[in-house]
Coordinates of C-alpha atoms in Angstrom, one line a residue:
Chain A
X28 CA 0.0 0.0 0.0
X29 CA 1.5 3.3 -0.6
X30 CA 1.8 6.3 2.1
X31 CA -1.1 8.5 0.5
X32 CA -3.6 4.7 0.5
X33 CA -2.3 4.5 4.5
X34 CA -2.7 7.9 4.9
X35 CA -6.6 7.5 3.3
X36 CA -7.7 5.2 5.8
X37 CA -6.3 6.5 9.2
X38 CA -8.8 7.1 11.9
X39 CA -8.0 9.7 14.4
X40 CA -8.6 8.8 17.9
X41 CA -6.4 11.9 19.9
X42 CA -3.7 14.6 19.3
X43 CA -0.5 13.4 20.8
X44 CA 1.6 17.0 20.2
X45 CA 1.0 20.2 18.7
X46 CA 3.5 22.7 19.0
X47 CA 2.9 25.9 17.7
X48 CA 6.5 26.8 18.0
X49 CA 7.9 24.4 16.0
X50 CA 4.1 23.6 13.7
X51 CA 4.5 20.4 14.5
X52 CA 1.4 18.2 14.9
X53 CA 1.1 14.2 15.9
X54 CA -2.1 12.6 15.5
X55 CA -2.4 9.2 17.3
X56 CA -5.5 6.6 15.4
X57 CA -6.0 3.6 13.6
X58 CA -5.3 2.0 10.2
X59 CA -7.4 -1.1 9.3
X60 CA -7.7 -1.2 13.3
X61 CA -4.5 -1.2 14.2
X62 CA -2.5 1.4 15.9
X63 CA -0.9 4.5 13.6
X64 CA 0.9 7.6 14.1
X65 CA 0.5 9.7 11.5
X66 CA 2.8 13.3 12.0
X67 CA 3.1 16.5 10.5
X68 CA 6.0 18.9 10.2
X69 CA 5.5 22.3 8.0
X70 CA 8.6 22.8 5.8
X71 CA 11.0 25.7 6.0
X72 CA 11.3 28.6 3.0
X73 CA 13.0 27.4 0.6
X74 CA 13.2 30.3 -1.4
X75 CA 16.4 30.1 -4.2
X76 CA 19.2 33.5 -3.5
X77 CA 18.3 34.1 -7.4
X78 CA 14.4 34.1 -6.7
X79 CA 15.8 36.7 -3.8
X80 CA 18.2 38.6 -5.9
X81 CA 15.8 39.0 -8.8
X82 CA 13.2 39.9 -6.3
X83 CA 10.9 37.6 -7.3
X84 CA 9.0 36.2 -4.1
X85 CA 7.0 33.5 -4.6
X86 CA 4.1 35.3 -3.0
X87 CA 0.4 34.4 -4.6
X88 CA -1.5 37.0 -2.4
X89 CA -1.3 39.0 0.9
X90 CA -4.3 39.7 3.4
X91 CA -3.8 43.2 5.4
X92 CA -4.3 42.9 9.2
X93 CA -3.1 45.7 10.3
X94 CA -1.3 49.3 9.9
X95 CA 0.6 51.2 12.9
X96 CA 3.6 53.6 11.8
X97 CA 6.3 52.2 10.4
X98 CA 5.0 48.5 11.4
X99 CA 2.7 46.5 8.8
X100 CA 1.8 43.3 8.8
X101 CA -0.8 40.5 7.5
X102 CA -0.8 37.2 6.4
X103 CA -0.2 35.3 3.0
X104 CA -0.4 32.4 0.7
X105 CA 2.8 31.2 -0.7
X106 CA 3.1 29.4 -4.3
X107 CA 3.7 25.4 -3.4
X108 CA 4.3 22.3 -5.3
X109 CA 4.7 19.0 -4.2
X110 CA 8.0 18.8 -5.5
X111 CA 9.3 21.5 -4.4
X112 CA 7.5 23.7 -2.0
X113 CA 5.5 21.5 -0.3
X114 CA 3.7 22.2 3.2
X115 CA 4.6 19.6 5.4
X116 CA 6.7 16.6 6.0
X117 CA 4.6 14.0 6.9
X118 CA 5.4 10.5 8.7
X119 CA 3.6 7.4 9.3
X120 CA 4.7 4.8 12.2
X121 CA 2.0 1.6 11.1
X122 CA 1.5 -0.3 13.1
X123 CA 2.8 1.5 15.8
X124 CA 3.6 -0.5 19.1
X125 CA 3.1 1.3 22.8
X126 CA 6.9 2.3 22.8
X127 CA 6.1 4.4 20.0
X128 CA 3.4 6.2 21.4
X129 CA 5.0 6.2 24.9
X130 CA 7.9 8.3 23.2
X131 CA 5.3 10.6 21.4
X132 CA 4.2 11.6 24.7
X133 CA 5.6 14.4 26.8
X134 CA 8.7 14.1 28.5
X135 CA 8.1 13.8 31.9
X136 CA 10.0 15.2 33.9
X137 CA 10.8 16.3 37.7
X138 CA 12.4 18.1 40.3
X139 CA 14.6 15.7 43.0
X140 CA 16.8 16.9 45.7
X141 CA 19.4 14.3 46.2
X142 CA 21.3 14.7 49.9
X143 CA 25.2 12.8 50.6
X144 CA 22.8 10.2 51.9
X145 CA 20.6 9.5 49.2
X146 CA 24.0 9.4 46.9
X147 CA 25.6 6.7 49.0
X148 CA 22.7 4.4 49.4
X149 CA 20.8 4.8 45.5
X150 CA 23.2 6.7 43.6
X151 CA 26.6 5.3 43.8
X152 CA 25.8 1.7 43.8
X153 CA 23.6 2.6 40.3
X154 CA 26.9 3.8 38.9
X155 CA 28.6 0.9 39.7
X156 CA 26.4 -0.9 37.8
X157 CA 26.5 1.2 35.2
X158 CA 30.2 0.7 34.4
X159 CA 32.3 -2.0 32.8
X160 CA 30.5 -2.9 29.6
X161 CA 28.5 -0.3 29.6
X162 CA 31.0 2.1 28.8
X163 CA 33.3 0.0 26.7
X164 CA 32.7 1.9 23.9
X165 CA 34.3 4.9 25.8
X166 CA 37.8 3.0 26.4
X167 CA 37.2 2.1 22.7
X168 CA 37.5 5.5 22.0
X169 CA 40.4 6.8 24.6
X170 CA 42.1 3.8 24.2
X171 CA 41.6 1.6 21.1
X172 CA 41.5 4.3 18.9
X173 CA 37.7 3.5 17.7
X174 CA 36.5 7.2 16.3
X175 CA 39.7 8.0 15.3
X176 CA 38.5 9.7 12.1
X177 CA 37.0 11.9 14.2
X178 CA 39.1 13.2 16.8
X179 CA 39.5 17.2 17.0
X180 CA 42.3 17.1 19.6
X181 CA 44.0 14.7 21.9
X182 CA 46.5 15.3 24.4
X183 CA 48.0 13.3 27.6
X184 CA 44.5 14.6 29.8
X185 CA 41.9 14.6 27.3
X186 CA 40.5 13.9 23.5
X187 CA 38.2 15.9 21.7
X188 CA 35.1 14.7 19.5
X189 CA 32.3 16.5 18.1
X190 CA 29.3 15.4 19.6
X191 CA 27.0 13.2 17.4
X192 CA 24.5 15.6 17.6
X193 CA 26.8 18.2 15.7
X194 CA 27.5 17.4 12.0
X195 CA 31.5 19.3 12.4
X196 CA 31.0 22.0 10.7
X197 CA 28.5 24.6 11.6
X198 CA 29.3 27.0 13.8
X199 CA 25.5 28.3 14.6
X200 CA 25.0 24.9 16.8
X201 CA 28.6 23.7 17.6
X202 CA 28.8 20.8 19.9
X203 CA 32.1 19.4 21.2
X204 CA 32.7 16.8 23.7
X205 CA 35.7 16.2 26.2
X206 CA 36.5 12.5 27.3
X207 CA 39.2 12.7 29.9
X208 CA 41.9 9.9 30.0
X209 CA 40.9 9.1 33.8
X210 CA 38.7 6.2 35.2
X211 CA 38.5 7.4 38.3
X212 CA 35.7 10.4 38.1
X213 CA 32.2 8.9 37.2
X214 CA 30.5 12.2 37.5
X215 CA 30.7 15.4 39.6
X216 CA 30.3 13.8 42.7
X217 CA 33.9 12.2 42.8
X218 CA 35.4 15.5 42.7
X219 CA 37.2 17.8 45.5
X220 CA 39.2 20.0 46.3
X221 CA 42.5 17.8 44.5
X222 CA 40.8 18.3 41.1
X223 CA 40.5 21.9 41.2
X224 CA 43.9 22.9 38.4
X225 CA 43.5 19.6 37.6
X226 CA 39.6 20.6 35.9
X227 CA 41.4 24.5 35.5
X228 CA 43.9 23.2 33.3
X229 CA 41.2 21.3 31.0
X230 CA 38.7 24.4 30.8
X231 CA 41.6 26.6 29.5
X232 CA 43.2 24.1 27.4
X233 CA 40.0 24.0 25.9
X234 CA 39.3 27.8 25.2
X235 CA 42.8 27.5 23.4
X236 CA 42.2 24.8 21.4
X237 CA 38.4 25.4 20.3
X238 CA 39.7 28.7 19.2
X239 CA 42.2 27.3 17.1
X240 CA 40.4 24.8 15.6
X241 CA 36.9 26.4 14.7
X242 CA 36.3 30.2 14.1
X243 CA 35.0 30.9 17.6
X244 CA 35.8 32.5 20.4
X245 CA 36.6 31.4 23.8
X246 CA 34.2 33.6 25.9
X247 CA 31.3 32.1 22.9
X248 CA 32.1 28.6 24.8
X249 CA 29.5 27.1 27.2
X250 CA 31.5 24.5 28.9
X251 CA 29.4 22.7 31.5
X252 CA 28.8 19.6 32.7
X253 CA 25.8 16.9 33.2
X254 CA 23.9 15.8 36.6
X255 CA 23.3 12.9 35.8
X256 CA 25.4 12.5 32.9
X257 CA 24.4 10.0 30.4
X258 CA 27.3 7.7 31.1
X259 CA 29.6 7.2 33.7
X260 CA 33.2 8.7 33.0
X261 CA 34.1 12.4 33.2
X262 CA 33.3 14.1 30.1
X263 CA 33.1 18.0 29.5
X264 CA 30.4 19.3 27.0
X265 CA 31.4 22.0 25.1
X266 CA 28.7 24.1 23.3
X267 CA 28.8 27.4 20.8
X268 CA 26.8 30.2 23.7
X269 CA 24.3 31.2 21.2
X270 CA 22.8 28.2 20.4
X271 CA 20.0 27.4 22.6
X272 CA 18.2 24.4 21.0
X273 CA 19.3 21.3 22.7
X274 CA 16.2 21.4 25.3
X275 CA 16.9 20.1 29.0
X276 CA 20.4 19.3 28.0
X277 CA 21.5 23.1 28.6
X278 CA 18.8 23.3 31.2
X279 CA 19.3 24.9 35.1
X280 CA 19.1 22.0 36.5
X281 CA 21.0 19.4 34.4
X282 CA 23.6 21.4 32.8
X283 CA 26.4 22.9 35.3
X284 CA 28.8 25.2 34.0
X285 CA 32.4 23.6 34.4
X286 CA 33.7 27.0 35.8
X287 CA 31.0 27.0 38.4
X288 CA 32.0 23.4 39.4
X289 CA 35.6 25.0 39.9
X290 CA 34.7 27.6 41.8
X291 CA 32.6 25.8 44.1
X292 CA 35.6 23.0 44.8
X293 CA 37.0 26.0 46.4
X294 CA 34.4 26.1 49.3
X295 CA 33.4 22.3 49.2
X296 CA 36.5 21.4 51.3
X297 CA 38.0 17.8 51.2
X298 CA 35.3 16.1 50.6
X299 CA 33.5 18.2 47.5
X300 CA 30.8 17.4 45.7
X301 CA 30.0 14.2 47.4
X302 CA 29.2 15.7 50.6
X303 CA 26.7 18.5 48.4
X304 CA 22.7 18.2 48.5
X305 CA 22.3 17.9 44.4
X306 CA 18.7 19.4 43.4
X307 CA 18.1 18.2 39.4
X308 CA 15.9 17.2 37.3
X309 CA 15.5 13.4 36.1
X310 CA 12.9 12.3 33.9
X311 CA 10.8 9.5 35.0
X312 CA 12.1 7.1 32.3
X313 CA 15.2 7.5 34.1
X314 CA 16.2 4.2 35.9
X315 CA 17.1 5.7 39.2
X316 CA 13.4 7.1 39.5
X317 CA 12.4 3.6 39.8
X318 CA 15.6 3.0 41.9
X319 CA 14.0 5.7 44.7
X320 CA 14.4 8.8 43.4
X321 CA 11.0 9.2 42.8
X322 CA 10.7 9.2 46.6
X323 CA 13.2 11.8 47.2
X324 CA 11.4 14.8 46.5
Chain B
X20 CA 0.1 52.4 -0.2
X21 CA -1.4 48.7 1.0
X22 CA 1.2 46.4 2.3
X23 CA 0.5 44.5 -1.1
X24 CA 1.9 47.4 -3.0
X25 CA 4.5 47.9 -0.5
X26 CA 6.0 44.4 0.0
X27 CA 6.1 43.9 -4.5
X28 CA 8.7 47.1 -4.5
X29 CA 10.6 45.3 -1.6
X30 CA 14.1 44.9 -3.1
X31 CA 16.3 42.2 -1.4
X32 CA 19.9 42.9 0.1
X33 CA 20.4 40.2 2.7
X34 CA 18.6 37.6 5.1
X35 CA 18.6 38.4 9.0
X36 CA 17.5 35.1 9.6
X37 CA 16.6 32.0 8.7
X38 CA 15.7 29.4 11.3
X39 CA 14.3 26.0 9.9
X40 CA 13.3 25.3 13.7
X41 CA 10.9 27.5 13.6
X42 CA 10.3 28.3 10.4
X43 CA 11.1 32.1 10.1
X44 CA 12.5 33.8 7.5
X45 CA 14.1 37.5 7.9
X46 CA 15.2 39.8 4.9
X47 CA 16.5 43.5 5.0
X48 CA 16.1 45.3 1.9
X49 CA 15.0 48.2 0.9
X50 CA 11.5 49.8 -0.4
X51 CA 11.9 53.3 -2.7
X52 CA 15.3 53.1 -1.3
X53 CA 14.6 52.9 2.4
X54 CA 15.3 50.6 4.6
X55 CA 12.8 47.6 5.1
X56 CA 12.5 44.3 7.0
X57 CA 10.4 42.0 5.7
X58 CA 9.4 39.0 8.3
X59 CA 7.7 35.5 7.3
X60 CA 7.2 32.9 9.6
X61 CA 4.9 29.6 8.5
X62 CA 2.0 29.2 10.4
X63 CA 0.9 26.6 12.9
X64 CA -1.5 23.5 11.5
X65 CA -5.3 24.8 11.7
X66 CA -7.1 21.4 11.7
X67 CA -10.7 21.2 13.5
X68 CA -11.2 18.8 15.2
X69 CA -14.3 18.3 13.3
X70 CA -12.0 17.7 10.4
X71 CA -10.2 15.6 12.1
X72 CA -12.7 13.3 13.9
X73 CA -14.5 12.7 10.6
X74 CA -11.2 11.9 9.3
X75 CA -11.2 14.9 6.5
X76 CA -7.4 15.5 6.4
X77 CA -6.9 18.7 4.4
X78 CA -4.7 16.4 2.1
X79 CA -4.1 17.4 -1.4
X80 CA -1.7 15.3 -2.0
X81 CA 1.0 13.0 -0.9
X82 CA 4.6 12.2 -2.4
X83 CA 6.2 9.3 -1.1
X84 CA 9.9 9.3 0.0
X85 CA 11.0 6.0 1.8
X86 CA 9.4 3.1 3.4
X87 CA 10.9 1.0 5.6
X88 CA 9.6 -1.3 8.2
X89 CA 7.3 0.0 10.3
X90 CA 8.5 3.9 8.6
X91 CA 6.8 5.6 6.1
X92 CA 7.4 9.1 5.4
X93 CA 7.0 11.6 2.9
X94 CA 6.0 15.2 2.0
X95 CA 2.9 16.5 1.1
X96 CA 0.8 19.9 -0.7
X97 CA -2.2 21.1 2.2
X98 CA -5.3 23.0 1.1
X99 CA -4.5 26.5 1.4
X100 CA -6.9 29.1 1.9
X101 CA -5.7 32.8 2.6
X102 CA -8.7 33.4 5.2
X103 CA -8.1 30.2 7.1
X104 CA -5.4 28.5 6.4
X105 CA -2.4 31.2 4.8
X106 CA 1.1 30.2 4.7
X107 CA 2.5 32.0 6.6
X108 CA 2.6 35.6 8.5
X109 CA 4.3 38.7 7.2
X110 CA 5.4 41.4 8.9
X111 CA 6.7 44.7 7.1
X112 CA 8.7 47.3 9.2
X113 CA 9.2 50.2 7.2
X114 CA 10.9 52.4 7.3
X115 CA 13.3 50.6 9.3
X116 CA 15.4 52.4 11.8
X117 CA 19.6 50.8 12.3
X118 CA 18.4 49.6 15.9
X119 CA 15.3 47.6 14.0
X120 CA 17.9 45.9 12.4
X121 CA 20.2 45.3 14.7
X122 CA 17.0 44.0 17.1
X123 CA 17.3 41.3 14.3
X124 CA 21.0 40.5 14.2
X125 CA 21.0 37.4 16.5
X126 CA 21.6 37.9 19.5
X127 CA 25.1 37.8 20.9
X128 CA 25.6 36.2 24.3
X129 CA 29.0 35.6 26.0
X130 CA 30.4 34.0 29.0
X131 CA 31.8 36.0 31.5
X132 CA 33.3 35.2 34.8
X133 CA 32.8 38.1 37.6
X134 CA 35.2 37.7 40.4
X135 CA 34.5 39.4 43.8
X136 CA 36.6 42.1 42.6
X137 CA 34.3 42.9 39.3
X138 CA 31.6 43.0 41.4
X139 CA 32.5 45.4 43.6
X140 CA 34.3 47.5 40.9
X141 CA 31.6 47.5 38.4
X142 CA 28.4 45.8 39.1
X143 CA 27.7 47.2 42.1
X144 CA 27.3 50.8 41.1
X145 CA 25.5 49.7 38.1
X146 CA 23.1 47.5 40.5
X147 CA 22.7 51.0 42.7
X148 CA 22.3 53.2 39.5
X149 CA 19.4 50.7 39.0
X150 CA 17.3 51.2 41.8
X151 CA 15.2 53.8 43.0
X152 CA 12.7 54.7 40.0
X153 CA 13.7 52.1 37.7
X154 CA 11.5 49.6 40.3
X155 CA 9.0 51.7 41.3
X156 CA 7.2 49.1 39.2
X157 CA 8.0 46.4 42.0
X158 CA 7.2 48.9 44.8
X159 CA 4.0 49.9 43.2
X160 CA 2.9 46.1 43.3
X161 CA 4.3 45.2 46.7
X162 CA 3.2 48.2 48.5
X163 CA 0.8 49.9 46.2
X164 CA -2.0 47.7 44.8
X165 CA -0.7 47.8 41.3
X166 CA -1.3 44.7 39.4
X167 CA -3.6 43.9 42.0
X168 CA -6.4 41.5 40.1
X169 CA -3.6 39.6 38.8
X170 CA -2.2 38.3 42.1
X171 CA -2.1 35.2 43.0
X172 CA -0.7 34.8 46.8
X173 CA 0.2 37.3 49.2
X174 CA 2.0 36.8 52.7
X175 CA 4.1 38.9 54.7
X176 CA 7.1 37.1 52.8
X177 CA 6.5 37.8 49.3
X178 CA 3.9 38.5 46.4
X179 CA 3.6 36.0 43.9
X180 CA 1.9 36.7 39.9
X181 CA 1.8 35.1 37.0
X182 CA 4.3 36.1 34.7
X183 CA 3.7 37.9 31.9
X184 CA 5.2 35.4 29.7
X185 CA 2.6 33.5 30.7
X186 CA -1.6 33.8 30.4
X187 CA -2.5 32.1 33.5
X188 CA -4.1 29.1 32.2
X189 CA -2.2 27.3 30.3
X190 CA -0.9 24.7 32.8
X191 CA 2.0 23.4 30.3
X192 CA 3.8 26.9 30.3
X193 CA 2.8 27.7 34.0
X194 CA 5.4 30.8 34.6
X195 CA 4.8 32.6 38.2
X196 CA 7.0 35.0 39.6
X197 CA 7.9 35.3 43.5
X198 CA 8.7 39.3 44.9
X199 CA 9.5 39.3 48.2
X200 CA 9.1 41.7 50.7
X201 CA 12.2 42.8 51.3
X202 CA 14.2 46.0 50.2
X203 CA 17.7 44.6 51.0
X204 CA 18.5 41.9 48.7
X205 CA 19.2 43.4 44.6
X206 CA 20.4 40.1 43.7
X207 CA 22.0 36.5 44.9
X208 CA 25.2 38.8 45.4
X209 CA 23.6 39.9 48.5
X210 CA 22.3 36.5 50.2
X211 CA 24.9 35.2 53.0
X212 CA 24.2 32.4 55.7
X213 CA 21.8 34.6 57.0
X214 CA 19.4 34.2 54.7
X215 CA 19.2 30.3 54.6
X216 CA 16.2 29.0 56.4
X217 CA 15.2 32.4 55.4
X218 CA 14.7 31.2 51.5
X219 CA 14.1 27.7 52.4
X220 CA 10.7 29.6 54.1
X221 CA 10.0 30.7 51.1
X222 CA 11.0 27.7 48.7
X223 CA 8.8 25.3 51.3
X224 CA 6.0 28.1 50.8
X225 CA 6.2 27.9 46.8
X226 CA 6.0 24.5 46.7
X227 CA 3.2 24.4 48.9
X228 CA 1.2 27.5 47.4
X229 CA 1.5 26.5 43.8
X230 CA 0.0 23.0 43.6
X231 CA -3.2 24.4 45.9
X232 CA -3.9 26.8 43.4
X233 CA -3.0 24.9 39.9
X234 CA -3.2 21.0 39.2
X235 CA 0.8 20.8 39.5
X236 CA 3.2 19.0 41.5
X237 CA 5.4 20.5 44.2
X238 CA 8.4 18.4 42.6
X239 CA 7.4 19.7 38.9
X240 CA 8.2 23.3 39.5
X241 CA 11.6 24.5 38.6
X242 CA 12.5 27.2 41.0
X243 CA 15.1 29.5 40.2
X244 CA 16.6 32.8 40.0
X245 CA 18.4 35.0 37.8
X246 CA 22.0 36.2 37.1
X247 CA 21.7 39.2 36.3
X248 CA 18.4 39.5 37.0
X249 CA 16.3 41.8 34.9
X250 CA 15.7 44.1 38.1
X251 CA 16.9 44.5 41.0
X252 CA 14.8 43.6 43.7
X253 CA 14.8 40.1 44.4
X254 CA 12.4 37.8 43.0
X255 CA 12.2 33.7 42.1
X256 CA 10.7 32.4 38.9
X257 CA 9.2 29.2 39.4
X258 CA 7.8 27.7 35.9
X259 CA 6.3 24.1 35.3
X260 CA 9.5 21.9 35.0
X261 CA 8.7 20.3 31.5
X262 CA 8.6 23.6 29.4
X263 CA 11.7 24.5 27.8
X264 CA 10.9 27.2 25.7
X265 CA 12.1 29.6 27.6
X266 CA 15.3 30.3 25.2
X267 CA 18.5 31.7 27.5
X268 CA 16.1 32.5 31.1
X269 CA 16.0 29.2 32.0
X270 CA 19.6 27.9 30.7
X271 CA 22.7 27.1 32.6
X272 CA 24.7 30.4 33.0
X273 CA 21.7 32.1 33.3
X274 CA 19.2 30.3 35.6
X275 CA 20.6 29.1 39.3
X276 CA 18.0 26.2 40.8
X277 CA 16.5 28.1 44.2
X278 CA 17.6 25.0 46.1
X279 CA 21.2 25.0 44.7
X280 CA 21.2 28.9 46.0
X281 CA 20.6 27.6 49.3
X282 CA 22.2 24.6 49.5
X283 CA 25.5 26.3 48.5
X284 CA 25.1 29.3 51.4
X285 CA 26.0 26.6 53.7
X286 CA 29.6 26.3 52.0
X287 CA 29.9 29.9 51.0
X288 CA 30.0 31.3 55.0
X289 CA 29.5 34.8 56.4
X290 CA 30.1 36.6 53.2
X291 CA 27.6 34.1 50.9
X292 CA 27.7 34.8 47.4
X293 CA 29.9 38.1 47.7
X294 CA 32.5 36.1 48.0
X295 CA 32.3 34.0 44.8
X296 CA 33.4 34.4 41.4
X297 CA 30.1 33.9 39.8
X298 CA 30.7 32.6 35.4
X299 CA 27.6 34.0 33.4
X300 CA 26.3 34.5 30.0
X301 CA 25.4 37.7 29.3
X302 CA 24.1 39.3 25.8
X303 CA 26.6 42.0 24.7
X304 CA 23.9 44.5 24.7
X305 CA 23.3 44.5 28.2
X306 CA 24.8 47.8 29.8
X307 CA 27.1 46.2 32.0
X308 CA 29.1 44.5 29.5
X309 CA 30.3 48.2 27.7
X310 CA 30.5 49.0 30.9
X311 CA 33.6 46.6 31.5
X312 CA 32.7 43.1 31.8
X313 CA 33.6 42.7 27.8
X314 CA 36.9 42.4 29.6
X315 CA 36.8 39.9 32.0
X316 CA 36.5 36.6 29.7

C-alpha cells in the first residue's frame, strides 16, 4: 500500500503534540484497526538567493491585518508544489507498538533533591552498575583508537570529538565533547578540592584549542557539565553560547557550567561534591526514578 | 500604499534570519530606497477537530519518500486558503530604523566570569544606579496595589503573579513569579548564611502554594533565579518543569536552581555569594558589559 492509500484510511482517535513553535502536529489513530501515528512537520522557506536577488517572491496574495507607523503586517499564501514547495513533512509509524506512542508523549520530567545520603545508598551503587561494559565503547574511544577519524584534539589529559548531535562543521550549533583519559571520576560527585587545576587546566586548554580549531571565540564557549550524565566517565560538554536548541540538555538543572564546578571546589573542602545536597531534574524514564528517586522529592 | 503594494517594491539585500526550527525567514532590503524588514514565519497547522474526527485531512496530495519497516514518510501539498489556512505571517517594518535591524541580528551572548573584585568595581554601582525609579514598578505592586487583580498569593514574605510570559491558564507553560518583601537583597550577590532558612521559608512556601492553586506537582516546579536579574529587587521564577521554551532565562549560565542557591550558602559562609566568582552569559547589549565586563573573559 502506498503512504497517500495508508494515509486515506487512518482514523484519528487523539492529538498526541501540537506545537505551535515548531508547527508540529502528531495525531495518534488507527489504520485497518491497528494502531498509527500519522505526524506533520511544515517545511522551511525554501526560497532560491536568485528568486531573492531578482526579487521575485514566490508570493500568490497577501491579506492586510493591520497598519501602525512604520510597522505593517498580515498574512499570505505562498506558491507550493509538491516537489518543491510542499507544506509539510509527513510521517507514518503503522503499526505503531506502545513504545512508540509512549515516546510521542511528553517528557516527563521532575524536580529531585538528592542529599550525601541519598548518593551513598541509591546513587553510587547505580553507577557501579553502570560501568564496565556499559562504557566500553568509551575505552574504545580513549584507548583503542575507535572514532579515530574523528578526533578534534587529543592530548595526555583529554580527547576531543564533536558530539554526534553536531554534524563538524557549523558553527551556529557547535557541539564538542571532552572524554578525559581518567577512570576514576564517574561524575561530579567524585570531585574535591585535588581536582581543582587539575579541571582549570582542561577548561583553558579547551578555550585554546576550540579557538584554534573552529572560528570561535573562547568567551562564545559554554563549557558545563551533566547531573546525571548520560554515562559514567568524566566528560566536559562544550557548546557554541548562542545556540539554545538542545532542550533540557542546557537546562538549570542538568547542565552545570564547568567553571561553576571549579569555583565551588573551592568552598566544598575535602570532601566536594560528594558531601553537596544535588537538586536536578531526572525524567521519569530514568532508571534511578524507579531505583527511589521518585521518593526523594 | 497597502502592504500589497508595498512588499512587491521590496528589493532584497540580505537575510537576517533564517531558522528551519521555527520556520522564520528575515530579509532587509529596501523599499523606494529605504530601509525595510520583511518577516515571514509559517504558520501553525489549523485542523478542526471536526475535520479531524470525521477523518477529513486537508490532504491534497502526498509524495512518497522512503518506506521501511514499520516507517513511512514523505511530503505532502495542504489546502491552502488565505482566510483560514495562509502560509505563513508577514510582517513589514518600514521604514526601518539601524536599531530595528540590529533587534534582528542574532543575539550575541557571551560568558563571562565576575570575580568578587568585578563585582565590587563594576556591578555594584551599576546595581545601585538601577534602583530607586527604575523599580518603582515592583514597589508599586508590593506596597501599592498595582497589578492587583492579577495576584495570586500574598503573605508577609512575598507577592507571587503570574508572569507575563505566561496567560494564567495554560498549565504546560505555568510561569509565576515570586517578589518578596524585602528592600535589602538586589540580587543573589547579596544573600549570606543569614538568609538560609530564610529562602528555604519561602521555597517550602512555593512549593506548597502552587499546587493548591494549579493541578501541578510540588516536585514539577523549577525554582530559580536570575544572574543578572532583569531588576533588581529580588524575586524567584518558578515555571512548570517540563517547558523548555524559555530560550536563554531558564539555561545554565543564566538560571541558578533556588535550592542549589541555598544549599551552597552553607559552604559559602558569612560573606555568601559576595564572595564567589560567579561565570555568566550575558548578551553584549546588556549595559554592564560596555560597561567593562567585555573584559573579564
Amino acid at each position: 500500500m502506498t503512504l497517500s492509500d495508508l494515509v486515506a484510511r487512518f482514523q484519528y482517535q487523539e492529538t498526541l503534540d501540537s506545537n505551535s513553535q515548531l508547527k508540529t502536529l502528531v495525531l495518534l489513530g488507527t489504520i485497518d484497526s491497528e494502531p498509527a501515528i500519522l505526524s506533520f512537520e511544515k517545511t522551511h522557506f525554501n526560497i532560491s538567493l536568485d528568486e531573492l536577488e531578482s526579487n521575485k517572491l514566490p508570493i500568490i496574495s497577501i491579506k492586510e491585518i493591520e497598519s501602525n507607523d512604520v510597522y505593517h503586517w498580515g498574512m499570505n499564501l505562498l506558491e507550493s508544489n509538491i516537489n518543491t514547495t510542499p507544506s509539510s513533512k509527513i510521517n507514518l509509524i503503522y503499526p505503531a507498538t506502545e513504545t512508540h506512542i509512549r515516546k510521542f508523549n511528553k517528557p516527563k520530567f521532575h524536580v529531585i533533591v538528592e542529599t550525601p545520603e541519598l548518593y551513598q545508598s541509591i546513587v553510587k551503587p547505580y553507577i557501579e552498575s553502570m560501568k564496565g561494559d556499559r562504557i566500553k565503547w568509551v575505552k574504545n574511544i580513549l584507548y583503542e583508537g575507535a572514532e579515530a577519524d574523528k578526533v578534534i584534539y587529543k592530548n595526555d589529559k583529554f580527547i576531543l570529538i564533536p558530539d554526534m548531535k553536531w554534524d563538524g562543521v557549523t558553527l551556529d550549533n557547535l557541539y564538542c565533547c571532552c572524554i578525559v583519559y581518567r577512570d576514576d571520576i564517574s561524575s561530579i560527585r567524585d570531585l574535591n578540592i585535588n581536582h581543582l587545576q587539575y579541571l582549570q587546566d582542561i577548561s583553558n586548554d579547551l578555550k585554546k584549542i576550540i579557538p584554534e580549531k573552529y572560528p570561535i571565540k573562547a568567551n562564545d564557549l559554554r563549557i558545563f557539565v551533566h547531573y546525571q550524565p548520560s554515562y559514567y566517565h568524566f566528560h566536559i560538554h562544550i557548546v557554541n553560547v548562542n545556540y539554545s536548541g538542545l532542550g533540557e540538555s542546557i537546562l538549570a538543572g542538568k547542565a552545570i557550567l564547568l567553571q561553576e564546578v571549579i569555583d565551588n571546589l573551592r568552598f566544598l573542602g575535602e570532601k566536594g561534591y560528594s558531601q553537596k545536597t544535588m537538586t536536578y531534574v531526572m525524567n521519569e524514564n530514568h532508571k534511578l526514578w524507579e531505583l527511589g528517586m521518585n521518593k526523594c522529592v
